[in-house]
């Protein structure tokens, strides 16, 4: 790659990471100051958190350079802080919460370590984008956001299609291992 392209990539990565590093701080501050969760949807926050975790795990699993996805770990930490603050304000700590958290962390870990099949990961991403399409359509009808998530959904459908089409058959797999 040329020096210009490398510089552009470096600037794009650095600016995205820098902006993502404090994106949720005003919301966390507002929650702490008001001591009220009004105006923030816990379900929406959990959906966003799940999406960030899936994307972070997928990038980690794919061995992409950390600079190309480091905003996701930063956003995950900030969302986690917001979730904990929200749960404290709503008095929602329970044993079932711990169980669900362990299940969620197990799924994210299995994605990151490559235990989870690629097609399943793509299916999770498709579900995330589909739900985001629905919520954006219903809540704001922002055409730019709708187009962004729609294109992402179509591309992930193409990945699943390719994974299913080109996966090795049992005969091909046994020939490779012999």
mmCIF file of C-alpha atoms in Angstrom, residues 40-148:
data_model
loop_
_atom_site.group_PDB
_atom_site.id
_atom_site.type_symbol
_atom_site.label_atom_id
_atom_site.label_comp_id
_atom_site.label_asym_id
_atom_site.label_seq_id
_atom_site.Cartn_x
_atom_site.Cartn_y
_atom_site.Cartn_z
ATOM 1 C CA UNK A 40 -32.782 5.711 28.495
ATOM 2 C CA UNK A 41 -34.133 2.337 27.380
ATOM 3 C CA UNK A 42 -32.475 -0.597 29.134
ATOM 4 C CA UNK A 43 -33.668 -2.947 26.385
ATOM 5 C CA UNK A 44 -32.188 -0.695 23.702
ATOM 6 C CA UNK A 45 -28.960 -0.426 25.667
ATOM 7 C CA UNK A 46 -28.747 -4.219 26.012
ATOM 8 C CA UNK A 47 -29.365 -4.629 22.278
ATOM 9 C CA UNK A 48 -26.630 -2.119 21.486
ATOM 10 C CA UNK A 49 -24.279 -3.825 23.962
ATOM 11 C CA UNK A 50 -24.949 -7.206 22.343
ATOM 12 C CA UNK A 51 -24.269 -5.792 18.897
ATOM 13 C CA UNK A 52 -20.972 -4.246 19.992
ATOM 14 C CA UNK A 53 -19.927 -7.516 21.655
ATOM 15 C CA UNK A 54 -20.769 -9.548 18.558
ATOM 16 C CA UNK A 55 -18.849 -7.193 16.283
ATOM 17 C CA UNK A 56 -15.870 -7.124 18.663
ATOM 18 C CA UNK A 57 -15.818 -10.932 18.899
ATOM 19 C CA UNK A 58 -16.175 -11.319 15.140
ATOM 20 C CA UNK A 59 -13.249 -8.975 14.453
ATOM 21 C CA UNK A 60 -11.137 -10.723 17.091
ATOM 22 C CA UNK A 61 -12.046 -14.139 15.645
ATOM 23 C CA UNK A 62 -11.136 -12.949 12.143
ATOM 24 C CA UNK A 63 -7.689 -11.810 13.380
ATOM 25 C CA UNK A 64 -8.195 -8.281 12.107
ATOM 26 C CA UNK A 65 -5.741 -5.642 13.307
ATOM 27 C CA UNK A 66 -6.832 -4.237 16.666
ATOM 28 C CA UNK A 67 -6.672 -0.690 15.295
ATOM 29 C CA UNK A 68 -9.432 -1.554 12.818
ATOM 30 C CA UNK A 69 -11.958 -2.421 15.547
ATOM 31 C CA UNK A 70 -10.674 -1.009 18.850
ATOM 32 C CA UNK A 71 -13.714 1.257 19.103
ATOM 33 C CA UNK A 72 -15.841 -1.812 19.927
ATOM 34 C CA UNK A 73 -13.999 -2.707 23.164
ATOM 35 C CA UNK A 74 -14.218 0.950 24.198
ATOM 36 C CA UNK A 75 -17.950 1.064 23.459
ATOM 37 C CA UNK A 76 -18.516 -2.280 25.207
ATOM 38 C CA UNK A 77 -16.895 -0.977 28.400
ATOM 39 C CA UNK A 78 -18.911 2.249 28.267
ATOM 40 C CA UNK A 79 -22.165 0.359 27.618
ATOM 41 C CA UNK A 80 -21.352 -2.010 30.460
ATOM 42 C CA UNK A 81 -20.922 0.943 32.818
ATOM 43 C CA UNK A 82 -24.254 2.375 31.618
ATOM 44 C CA UNK A 83 -25.975 -0.990 32.082
ATOM 45 C CA UNK A 84 -24.629 -1.331 35.620
ATOM 46 C CA UNK A 85 -25.725 2.213 36.487
ATOM 47 C CA UNK A 86 -29.178 1.584 34.976
ATOM 48 C CA UNK A 87 -29.564 -1.685 36.856
ATOM 49 C CA UNK A 88 -28.548 -0.006 40.110
ATOM 50 C CA UNK A 89 -31.057 2.799 39.526
ATOM 51 C CA UNK A 90 -33.803 0.303 38.648
ATOM 52 C CA UNK A 91 -32.898 -2.178 41.443
ATOM 53 C CA UNK A 92 -32.640 -5.036 38.947
ATOM 54 C CA UNK A 93 -29.799 -7.099 40.410
ATOM 55 C CA UNK A 94 -30.824 -10.769 40.706
ATOM 56 C CA UNK A 95 -29.505 -14.333 40.446
ATOM 57 C CA UNK A 96 -31.120 -14.768 37.017
ATOM 58 C CA UNK A 97 -29.166 -11.723 35.846
ATOM 59 C CA UNK A 98 -25.941 -13.465 36.842
ATOM 60 C CA UNK A 99 -26.995 -16.627 34.973
ATOM 61 C CA UNK A 100 -27.867 -14.685 31.821
ATOM 62 C CA UNK A 101 -24.596 -12.768 32.048
ATOM 63 C CA UNK A 102 -22.594 -15.995 32.276
ATOM 64 C CA UNK A 103 -24.432 -17.422 29.247
ATOM 65 C CA UNK A 104 -23.837 -14.237 27.276
ATOM 66 C CA UNK A 105 -20.132 -14.127 28.183
ATOM 67 C CA UNK A 106 -19.788 -17.805 27.237
ATOM 68 C CA UNK A 107 -21.250 -17.125 23.804
ATOM 69 C CA UNK A 108 -19.012 -14.099 23.244
ATOM 70 C CA UNK A 109 -15.943 -16.045 24.387
ATOM 71 C CA UNK A 110 -16.748 -18.961 22.087
ATOM 72 C CA UNK A 111 -17.065 -16.545 19.172
ATOM 73 C CA UNK A 112 -13.753 -14.894 19.991
ATOM 74 C CA UNK A 113 -11.895 -18.191 20.382
ATOM 75 C CA UNK A 114 -13.292 -19.574 17.134
ATOM 76 C CA UNK A 115 -15.410 -22.293 18.743
ATOM 77 C CA UNK A 116 -18.606 -20.853 17.261
ATOM 78 C CA UNK A 117 -19.166 -21.613 13.537
ATOM 79 C CA UNK A 118 -18.764 -18.661 11.182
ATOM 80 C CA UNK A 119 -22.281 -19.102 9.787
ATOM 81 C CA UNK A 120 -23.728 -18.796 13.304
ATOM 82 C CA UNK A 121 -21.772 -15.600 13.888
ATOM 83 C CA UNK A 122 -23.090 -14.185 10.620
ATOM 84 C CA UNK A 123 -26.617 -15.179 11.689
ATOM 85 C CA UNK A 124 -26.177 -13.285 14.973
ATOM 86 C CA UNK A 125 -25.011 -10.222 13.064
ATOM 87 C CA UNK A 126 -28.000 -10.490 10.710
ATOM 88 C CA UNK A 127 -30.376 -10.663 13.678
ATOM 89 C CA UNK A 128 -28.698 -7.615 15.189
ATOM 90 C CA UNK A 129 -29.002 -5.602 11.977
ATOM 91 C CA UNK A 130 -32.616 -6.725 11.459
ATOM 92 C CA UNK A 131 -33.657 -5.587 14.913
ATOM 93 C CA UNK A 132 -31.793 -2.311 14.435
ATOM 94 C CA UNK A 133 -33.583 -1.773 11.091
ATOM 95 C CA UNK A 134 -36.905 -2.273 12.833
ATOM 96 C CA UNK A 135 -36.146 0.077 15.727
ATOM 97 C CA UNK A 136 -34.774 2.819 13.467
ATOM 98 C CA UNK A 137 -37.771 2.521 11.145
ATOM 99 C CA UNK A 138 -40.278 2.728 13.998
ATOM 100 C CA UNK A 139 -38.550 5.336 16.163
ATOM 101 C CA UNK A 140 -36.891 7.805 13.800
ATOM 102 C CA UNK A 141 -37.183 6.723 10.162
ATOM 103 C CA UNK A 142 -33.678 8.090 9.535
ATOM 104 C CA UNK A 143 -33.071 7.156 5.887
ATOM 105 C CA UNK A 144 -29.260 7.299 6.153
ATOM 106 C CA UNK A 145 -29.225 4.926 9.132
ATOM 107 C CA UNK A 146 -31.778 2.644 7.521
ATOM 108 C CA UNK A 147 -29.676 2.444 4.365
ATOM 109 C CA UNK A 148 -26.516 1.749 6.375
#
